[in-house]
mmCIF file of C-alpha atoms in Angstrom:
data_model
loop_
_atom_site.group_PDB
_atom_site.id
_atom_site.type_symbol
_atom_site.label_atom_id
_atom_site.label_comp_id
_atom_site.label_asym_id
_atom_site.label_seq_id
_atom_site.Cartn_x
_atom_site.Cartn_y
_atom_site.Cartn_z
ATOM 1 C CA MET A 1 94.423 -90.778 222.037
ATOM 2 C CA HIS A 2 96.779 -88.158 220.670
ATOM 3 C CA THR A 3 96.882 -84.574 222.319
ATOM 4 C CA GLU A 4 97.312 -81.495 220.248
ATOM 5 C CA LYS A 5 100.934 -81.132 221.489
ATOM 6 C CA GLU A 6 101.894 -84.059 220.616
ATOM 7 C CA LYS A 7 99.941 -83.657 217.114
ATOM 8 C CA LEU A 8 101.816 -80.975 216.829
ATOM 9 C CA LYS A 9 104.798 -81.873 217.015
ATOM 10 C CA GLY A 10 104.062 -85.183 215.160
ATOM 11 C CA ILE A 11 102.917 -82.970 212.416
ATOM 12 C CA LEU A 12 106.286 -81.034 212.483
ATOM 13 C CA ALA A 13 108.309 -83.924 212.854
ATOM 14 C CA ALA A 14 106.206 -85.271 209.180
ATOM 15 C CA ILE A 15 107.040 -81.510 207.609
ATOM 16 C CA GLY A 16 110.369 -81.105 208.323
ATOM 17 C CA ALA A 17 111.797 -85.042 206.996
ATOM 18 C CA TYR A 18 109.473 -83.732 203.782
ATOM 19 C CA LEU A 19 111.672 -79.852 203.216
ATOM 20 C CA ILE A 20 114.952 -82.504 203.994
ATOM 21 C CA TRP A 21 113.900 -85.299 201.440
ATOM 22 C CA GLY A 22 112.121 -82.982 198.758
ATOM 23 C CA VAL A 23 115.672 -80.230 198.915
ATOM 24 C CA LEU A 24 118.074 -83.100 199.008
ATOM 25 C CA PRO A 25 118.719 -83.197 195.411
ATOM 26 C CA LEU A 26 120.729 -80.273 195.664
ATOM 27 C CA TYR A 27 122.209 -81.893 198.366
ATOM 28 C CA TRP A 28 124.022 -84.587 196.354
ATOM 29 C CA LYS A 29 124.718 -82.044 193.268
ATOM 30 C CA MET A 30 127.313 -80.796 195.347
ATOM 31 C CA ALA A 31 129.008 -84.135 194.948
ATOM 32 C CA ASP A 32 128.154 -84.495 191.157
ATOM 33 C CA ASP A 33 132.199 -85.834 190.646
ATOM 34 C CA VAL A 34 131.435 -88.417 193.322
ATOM 35 C CA PRO A 35 130.607 -91.808 191.233
ATOM 36 C CA ALA A 36 126.837 -92.940 192.443
ATOM 37 C CA SER A 37 128.353 -96.124 194.490
ATOM 38 C CA GLU A 38 130.940 -94.231 196.503
ATOM 39 C CA ILE A 39 128.478 -91.849 197.305
ATOM 40 C CA LEU A 40 126.234 -94.731 198.493
ATOM 41 C CA ALA A 41 129.124 -96.631 200.946
ATOM 42 C CA TYR A 42 130.034 -92.951 202.277
ATOM 43 C CA ARG A 43 126.263 -91.957 203.364
ATOM 44 C CA ILE A 44 125.815 -96.095 204.723
ATOM 45 C CA ILE A 45 128.995 -95.254 206.489
ATOM 46 C CA TRP A 46 128.781 -91.793 207.687
ATOM 47 C CA SER A 47 125.467 -92.523 208.403
ATOM 48 C CA PHE A 48 126.014 -95.413 211.377
ATOM 49 C CA VAL A 49 128.485 -93.240 212.504
ATOM 50 C CA PHE A 50 126.338 -90.777 213.042
ATOM 51 C CA MET A 51 123.499 -93.042 214.857
ATOM 52 C CA VAL A 52 126.454 -94.444 217.176
ATOM 53 C CA VAL A 53 127.514 -91.035 218.284
ATOM 54 C CA ILE A 54 123.580 -89.340 218.329
ATOM 55 C CA ILE A 55 122.950 -92.167 220.378
ATOM 56 C CA ALA A 56 125.241 -91.803 222.490
ATOM 57 C CA ILE A 57 124.722 -87.994 223.123
ATOM 58 C CA LEU A 58 120.884 -88.891 224.120
ATOM 59 C CA GLY A 59 121.733 -91.325 226.873
ATOM 60 C CA LYS A 60 120.455 -93.618 224.315
ATOM 61 C CA THR A 61 123.213 -96.234 223.883
ATOM 62 C CA LYS A 62 122.384 -99.253 226.731
ATOM 63 C CA GLU A 63 118.903 -99.257 225.096
ATOM 64 C CA VAL A 64 119.038 -99.480 221.796
ATOM 65 C CA TRP A 65 122.262 -101.824 221.978
ATOM 66 C CA THR A 66 119.913 -104.085 224.226
ATOM 67 C CA GLU A 67 117.615 -104.119 221.316
ATOM 68 C CA ILE A 68 119.667 -104.731 218.425
ATOM 69 C CA PHE A 69 121.628 -108.051 220.534
ATOM 70 C CA SER A 70 118.480 -109.545 221.406
ATOM 71 C CA ILE A 71 117.288 -108.578 217.262
ATOM 72 C CA PHE A 72 120.580 -111.261 216.499
ATOM 73 C CA LYS A 73 119.307 -113.871 218.584
ATOM 74 C CA ARG A 74 116.447 -114.183 216.370
ATOM 75 C CA PRO A 75 117.224 -115.273 212.514
ATOM 76 C CA LYS A 76 114.542 -114.706 211.398
ATOM 77 C CA LEU A 77 114.010 -110.843 212.803
ATOM 78 C CA ILE A 78 117.462 -110.396 211.932
ATOM 79 C CA LEU A 79 116.070 -111.654 207.322
ATOM 80 C CA ALA A 80 113.896 -109.434 207.283
ATOM 81 C CA ILE A 81 116.414 -106.673 208.783
ATOM 82 C CA SER A 82 119.129 -107.407 206.142
ATOM 83 C CA VAL A 83 115.909 -107.481 203.949
ATOM 84 C CA ALA A 84 115.065 -104.363 204.475
ATOM 85 C CA ALA A 85 118.286 -102.843 204.847
ATOM 86 C CA VAL A 86 119.464 -104.276 200.787
ATOM 87 C CA LEU A 87 116.194 -102.644 200.204
ATOM 88 C CA ILE A 88 116.921 -98.881 201.713
ATOM 89 C CA THR A 89 120.742 -99.065 200.353
ATOM 90 C CA ALA A 90 118.742 -99.886 196.647
ATOM 91 C CA ASN A 91 116.872 -97.500 196.887
ATOM 92 C CA TRP A 92 119.322 -95.003 198.109
ATOM 93 C CA PHE A 93 121.617 -95.719 195.290
ATOM 94 C CA ILE A 94 119.362 -95.637 192.012
ATOM 95 C CA PHE A 95 117.518 -92.295 193.527
ATOM 96 C CA ILE A 96 121.524 -90.516 194.090
ATOM 97 C CA PHE A 97 122.171 -91.607 191.015
ATOM 98 C CA THR A 98 118.848 -90.757 188.648
ATOM 99 C CA VAL A 99 119.856 -86.833 190.412
ATOM 100 C CA ASN A 100 123.159 -87.081 189.309
ATOM 101 C CA ASP A 101 122.900 -88.398 186.195
ATOM 102 C CA GLY A 102 120.450 -85.317 185.170
ATOM 103 C CA HIS A 103 116.798 -86.589 186.036
ATOM 104 C CA VAL A 104 115.654 -85.310 188.765
ATOM 105 C CA ILE A 105 112.150 -84.656 187.274
ATOM 106 C CA SER A 106 112.108 -89.411 187.919
ATOM 107 C CA ALA A 107 112.328 -89.364 191.049
ATOM 108 C CA SER A 108 110.471 -86.578 192.201
ATOM 109 C CA LEU A 109 107.949 -89.548 189.837
ATOM 110 C CA GLY A 110 109.141 -92.149 191.924
ATOM 111 C CA TYR A 111 107.875 -90.978 195.188
ATOM 112 C CA TYR A 112 104.404 -89.365 194.267
ATOM 113 C CA ILE A 113 103.899 -93.042 192.706
ATOM 114 C CA ASN A 114 105.465 -94.631 196.656
ATOM 115 C CA PRO A 115 101.591 -94.445 198.402
ATOM 116 C CA LEU A 116 100.461 -96.205 196.146
ATOM 117 C CA ILE A 117 102.547 -98.668 196.034
ATOM 118 C CA ASN A 118 101.928 -98.636 199.272
ATOM 119 C CA VAL A 119 98.091 -99.661 198.787
ATOM 120 C CA LEU A 120 99.019 -102.386 196.268
ATOM 121 C CA LEU A 121 101.306 -103.904 198.895
ATOM 122 C CA ALA A 122 98.903 -103.651 201.622
ATOM 123 C CA THR A 123 96.494 -105.640 199.278
ATOM 124 C CA ILE A 124 99.356 -108.122 198.638
ATOM 125 C CA PHE A 125 101.000 -108.861 201.834
ATOM 126 C CA LEU A 126 98.221 -107.506 204.568
ATOM 127 C CA LYS A 127 95.319 -108.571 202.296
ATOM 128 C CA GLU A 128 93.781 -105.111 203.044
ATOM 129 C CA LYS A 129 90.792 -105.173 200.521
ATOM 130 C CA LEU A 130 91.462 -101.974 197.905
ATOM 131 C CA SER A 131 88.626 -99.342 198.139
ATOM 132 C CA ARG A 132 86.352 -98.122 195.252
ATOM 133 C CA GLY A 133 88.873 -94.772 195.316
ATOM 134 C CA GLU A 134 91.338 -96.976 195.681
ATOM 135 C CA MET A 135 91.647 -99.028 192.906
ATOM 136 C CA LEU A 136 90.085 -95.221 190.622
ATOM 137 C CA ALA A 137 93.334 -93.912 191.895
ATOM 138 C CA VAL A 138 95.364 -96.719 190.818
ATOM 139 C CA LEU A 139 94.033 -97.405 187.890
ATOM 140 C CA SER A 140 94.719 -93.273 187.672
ATOM 141 C CA ALA A 141 98.970 -94.007 188.133
ATOM 142 C CA ALA A 142 99.105 -96.620 186.112
ATOM 143 C CA ILE A 143 97.457 -94.441 183.417
ATOM 144 C CA GLY A 144 99.649 -91.946 183.715
ATOM 145 C CA VAL A 145 102.894 -93.983 184.184
ATOM 146 C CA LEU A 146 102.320 -95.953 181.129
ATOM 147 C CA ILE A 147 101.701 -91.970 179.380
ATOM 148 C CA LEU A 148 105.290 -91.918 180.351
ATOM 149 C CA ALA A 149 106.841 -95.179 179.131
ATOM 150 C CA ILE A 150 104.977 -94.494 176.079
ATOM 151 C CA HIS A 151 106.010 -90.759 175.615
ATOM 152 C CA GLN A 152 109.870 -91.519 176.935
ATOM 153 C CA GLY A 153 109.901 -94.800 174.622
ATOM 154 C CA VAL A 154 111.217 -96.648 177.792
ATOM 155 C CA PHE A 155 109.933 -97.815 181.200
ATOM 156 C CA PRO A 156 110.263 -95.527 183.625
ATOM 157 C CA TRP A 157 112.159 -98.322 185.420
ATOM 158 C CA ALA A 158 114.107 -95.612 188.104
ATOM 159 C CA ALA A 159 111.444 -93.989 189.322
ATOM 160 C CA ILE A 160 108.881 -97.258 189.754
ATOM 161 C CA SER A 161 112.808 -98.909 191.475
ATOM 162 C CA MET A 162 112.707 -96.040 193.898
ATOM 163 C CA ALA A 163 108.821 -96.464 194.932
ATOM 164 C CA VAL A 164 108.761 -100.189 194.970
ATOM 165 C CA THR A 165 112.202 -100.606 197.124
ATOM 166 C CA PHE A 166 110.622 -98.231 199.559
ATOM 167 C CA GLY A 167 107.803 -99.102 199.916
ATOM 168 C CA LEU A 168 108.661 -103.018 200.174
ATOM 169 C CA TYR A 169 111.138 -101.465 203.379
ATOM 170 C CA GLY A 170 108.344 -99.204 205.060
ATOM 171 C CA LEU A 171 105.894 -103.029 204.600
ATOM 172 C CA ILE A 172 108.970 -104.719 206.577
ATOM 173 C CA LYS A 173 109.065 -101.808 209.130
ATOM 174 C CA LYS A 174 105.213 -101.941 209.513
ATOM 175 C CA LEU A 175 105.724 -106.123 210.544
ATOM 176 C CA VAL A 176 108.380 -106.227 212.164
ATOM 177 C CA PRO A 177 108.781 -104.728 215.921
ATOM 178 C CA ILE A 178 111.950 -102.885 216.145
ATOM 179 C CA SER A 179 111.929 -99.376 217.116
ATOM 180 C CA ALA A 180 113.278 -96.188 215.375
ATOM 181 C CA TRP A 181 117.453 -95.736 216.239
ATOM 182 C CA GLY A 182 117.624 -99.695 216.566
ATOM 183 C CA GLY A 183 116.354 -100.590 212.883
ATOM 184 C CA LEU A 184 118.264 -97.222 211.744
ATOM 185 C CA THR A 185 120.998 -98.194 213.691
ATOM 186 C CA ILE A 186 121.170 -102.469 212.770
ATOM 187 C CA GLU A 187 120.562 -101.843 208.590
ATOM 188 C CA THR A 188 123.269 -99.162 209.013
ATOM 189 C CA LEU A 189 126.194 -101.912 210.744
ATOM 190 C CA ILE A 190 123.941 -104.296 208.333
ATOM 191 C CA MET A 191 125.919 -102.450 204.846
ATOM 192 C CA ALA A 192 128.859 -100.857 206.664
ATOM 193 C CA PRO A 193 131.763 -103.823 206.199
ATOM 194 C CA PHE A 194 130.169 -104.217 202.273
ATOM 195 C CA ALA A 195 130.368 -100.395 201.504
ATOM 196 C CA PHE A 196 133.488 -100.056 203.750
ATOM 197 C CA ILE A 197 135.123 -102.934 202.223
ATOM 198 C CA PHE A 198 133.737 -101.496 198.735
ATOM 199 C CA LEU A 199 134.898 -98.001 199.135
ATOM 200 C CA LEU A 200 139.385 -99.943 200.354
ATOM 201 C CA PHE A 201 139.365 -102.365 197.893
ATOM 202 C CA PHE A 202 136.927 -101.336 194.709
ATOM 203 C CA ALA A 203 136.526 -97.109 194.677
ATOM 204 C CA GLN A 204 138.210 -95.475 192.421
ATOM 205 C CA ASP A 205 138.852 -93.148 194.352
ATOM 206 C CA ALA A 206 140.719 -94.063 198.253
ATOM 207 C CA PHE A 207 139.451 -92.984 201.090
ATOM 208 C CA MET A 208 138.397 -89.842 201.091
ATOM 209 C CA HIS A 209 140.844 -88.131 199.098
ATOM 210 C CA PHE A 210 138.875 -85.184 197.989
ATOM 211 C CA GLY A 211 138.808 -82.037 197.915
ATOM 212 C CA PHE A 212 137.942 -80.649 201.622
ATOM 213 C CA ASP A 213 134.404 -79.500 200.024
ATOM 214 C CA THR A 214 133.598 -82.223 198.754
ATOM 215 C CA ASN A 215 134.367 -84.240 202.293
ATOM 216 C CA LEU A 216 132.469 -82.486 203.842
ATOM 217 C CA VAL A 217 128.842 -83.499 201.945
ATOM 218 C CA LEU A 218 129.933 -86.959 201.796
ATOM 219 C CA PHE A 219 130.546 -86.744 205.802
ATOM 220 C CA GLY A 220 127.360 -84.760 206.338
ATOM 221 C CA ALA A 221 125.531 -87.274 204.054
ATOM 222 C CA GLY A 222 125.286 -89.471 207.557
ATOM 223 C CA VAL A 223 123.357 -86.890 209.110
ATOM 224 C CA VAL A 224 120.878 -85.821 205.835
ATOM 225 C CA THR A 225 119.681 -89.746 206.008
ATOM 226 C CA ALA A 226 119.393 -90.562 209.520
ATOM 227 C CA ILE A 227 117.833 -87.510 210.421
ATOM 228 C CA PRO A 228 114.519 -87.766 207.977
ATOM 229 C CA LEU A 229 114.213 -91.363 209.111
ATOM 230 C CA LEU A 230 114.243 -89.703 212.435
ATOM 231 C CA LEU A 231 111.650 -87.439 211.924
ATOM 232 C CA PHE A 232 109.809 -89.589 209.928
ATOM 233 C CA ALA A 233 109.465 -92.398 212.417
ATOM 234 C CA THR A 234 108.393 -89.918 214.817
ATOM 235 C CA SER A 235 106.127 -88.484 213.127
ATOM 236 C CA ALA A 236 104.595 -91.965 211.809
ATOM 237 C CA ARG A 237 103.918 -92.813 215.640
ATOM 238 C CA ARG A 238 101.792 -89.179 216.362
ATOM 239 C CA ILE A 239 99.810 -88.201 213.556
ATOM 240 C CA SER A 240 97.352 -90.127 211.632
ATOM 241 C CA TYR A 241 98.643 -92.072 208.470
ATOM 242 C CA VAL A 242 96.148 -89.499 206.483
ATOM 243 C CA MET A 243 97.530 -86.954 207.798
ATOM 244 C CA LEU A 244 100.874 -87.714 206.980
ATOM 245 C CA GLY A 245 99.707 -88.569 203.320
ATOM 246 C CA PHE A 246 98.815 -85.182 202.334
ATOM 247 C CA ILE A 247 102.870 -84.234 203.835
ATOM 248 C CA GLN A 248 104.240 -86.211 202.688
ATOM 249 C CA TYR A 249 103.241 -84.897 199.075
ATOM 250 C CA VAL A 250 105.871 -81.587 200.492
ATOM 251 C CA GLY A 251 108.826 -83.481 198.960
ATOM 252 C CA PRO A 252 108.548 -84.832 195.364
ATOM 253 C CA THR A 253 106.862 -81.616 194.895
ATOM 254 C CA LEU A 254 109.679 -79.471 196.113
ATOM 255 C CA MET A 255 112.148 -82.373 193.632
ATOM 256 C CA LEU A 256 110.058 -81.371 190.718
ATOM 257 C CA ILE A 257 110.456 -77.664 191.450
ATOM 258 C CA LEU A 258 113.737 -78.745 191.389
ATOM 259 C CA GLY A 259 113.746 -80.449 188.711
ATOM 260 C CA VAL A 260 111.977 -78.146 186.148
ATOM 261 C CA PHE A 261 113.068 -74.329 187.584
ATOM 262 C CA VAL A 262 117.038 -75.222 189.064
ATOM 263 C CA PHE A 263 117.954 -77.856 187.321
ATOM 264 C CA HIS A 264 115.669 -76.819 183.524
ATOM 265 C CA GLU A 265 115.026 -80.440 183.110
ATOM 266 C CA ALA A 266 112.328 -80.551 180.241
ATOM 267 C CA PHE A 267 109.114 -81.055 181.415
ATOM 268 C CA ASP A 268 106.225 -81.295 177.856
ATOM 269 C CA LYS A 269 102.243 -80.947 177.838
ATOM 270 C CA THR A 270 102.533 -85.079 177.527
ATOM 271 C CA GLN A 271 104.654 -85.199 180.553
ATOM 272 C CA LEU A 272 102.794 -82.726 182.575
ATOM 273 C CA ILE A 273 99.829 -85.130 181.146
ATOM 274 C CA ALA A 274 101.463 -87.896 182.576
ATOM 275 C CA PHE A 275 101.887 -85.945 186.100
ATOM 276 C CA LEU A 276 98.505 -84.348 185.765
ATOM 277 C CA PHE A 277 96.810 -88.696 186.142
ATOM 278 C CA ILE A 278 99.433 -89.490 188.962
ATOM 279 C CA TRP A 279 98.278 -85.962 190.821
ATOM 280 C CA ALA A 280 94.279 -87.226 190.575
ATOM 281 C CA ALA A 281 95.011 -90.929 191.769
ATOM 282 C CA LEU A 282 96.670 -89.124 195.160
ATOM 283 C CA LEU A 283 93.816 -86.558 195.329
ATOM 284 C CA ILE A 284 91.464 -89.529 194.571
ATOM 285 C CA PHE A 285 93.396 -91.605 197.291
ATOM 286 C CA THR A 286 93.619 -88.602 199.323
ATOM 287 C CA ILE A 287 89.715 -87.903 199.331
ATOM 288 C CA SER A 288 89.173 -91.138 199.754
ATOM 289 C CA ASN A 289 90.836 -92.455 203.463
ATOM 290 C CA VAL A 290 89.630 -89.609 204.520
ATOM 291 C CA ILE A 291 85.746 -90.615 203.291
ATOM 292 C CA ILE A 292 86.673 -94.046 204.929
ATOM 293 C CA THR A 293 88.609 -92.108 208.153
ATOM 294 C CA SER A 294 85.101 -90.117 208.326
ATOM 295 C CA LYS A 295 83.278 -92.801 208.474
ATOM 296 C CA LEU A 296 85.027 -95.367 210.599
ATOM 297 C CA LYS A 297 84.940 -92.934 213.965
ATOM 298 C CA LYS A 298 81.614 -91.596 212.740
ATOM 299 C CA ALA A 299 80.728 -95.459 213.400
ATOM 300 C CA SER A 300 83.131 -95.853 216.887
ATOM 301 C CA LEU A 301 80.693 -92.532 218.363
ATOM 302 C CA SER A 302 77.129 -94.195 217.491
#
C-alpha cells in the first residue's frame, strides 16, 4: 500500500509530466526553421548528455552503468530495449513533424487514442480480456477515427502512428525489467551514434550552426524530453493505473486548446463530432475501469 505522501508525490509527478507534454508544441514551434529530422537528432543527443549529467549529479552513475552493462550481457533484453529505442524515436519524429507542419490537433488526437491502443495491445500480447465497457470504448473511438478519416479524405496516419508507437513502447517498458534512469539512458545511448552520424554527414546544416536562440532550444530538447519521462516513471510507481489514466488526458487536452486557440487550426463541426466520440470512449473507458477497480477492492475486503 502506498502512503498518502507517496500518492501525492505520484499525482504531482504525473500532472507535471502531462503539463510539459501538453505545452511541448509551443517549444518545438520555436525551432520550426530546423528540419524535423535534425530536431530529432539533437533531441536524442542532448537527452543522452542530460541523462549522463543528471545521474552524476544525483550520485546514481555507478548504479545506472552497472545496470546497463549487465543488460548488454543479455541479448534478448538488449534487443527489446533497442526496439523500444526505435519506437520512441519514431514517436518523437512523428510528433515534431506533425506539430511543425501545423497539425497540433492531429498530435492531440494521437495521445487521446493512446490509452485505447494500450487496451488493445494488452488484449493481444498480454492476453488480458476486454470488459464490456472497454469494448464499447474501443468501438466509440474507432467510429471517431473513421469520421475523421472520411472527413479529411485521408487516414489520420500521424495520430494513429503516434498512438501505436507510444503504446508498443509502453508495452516493452512494462515487460522489460529496467529502472527509469537506466532505461532512458540506454535508449538514448543506442540511438545517439546514429543521430550524431546523421548530423555530421547528412543534415542540411552544420552541427549547432544556428542562431543563439535556436541552439538554446535544441540544447534544451534534452531537458524537455528527459524530465517528463522521468516524472512519468515516478508517478507510475506511486499511483494507480486508473488515476494515471485520468491525469493522462491533461496532455492532449492542452494540445487541442493550443491547436484551436493559439495556432488557429481549422476545427469544424464534423471534427467536433469525431472528437465527441473519442471523448465518450475515454469517459466509458475510465468509468469502466473505476467500476472494475471498485469491485476488486470489495472482493478483496470480503
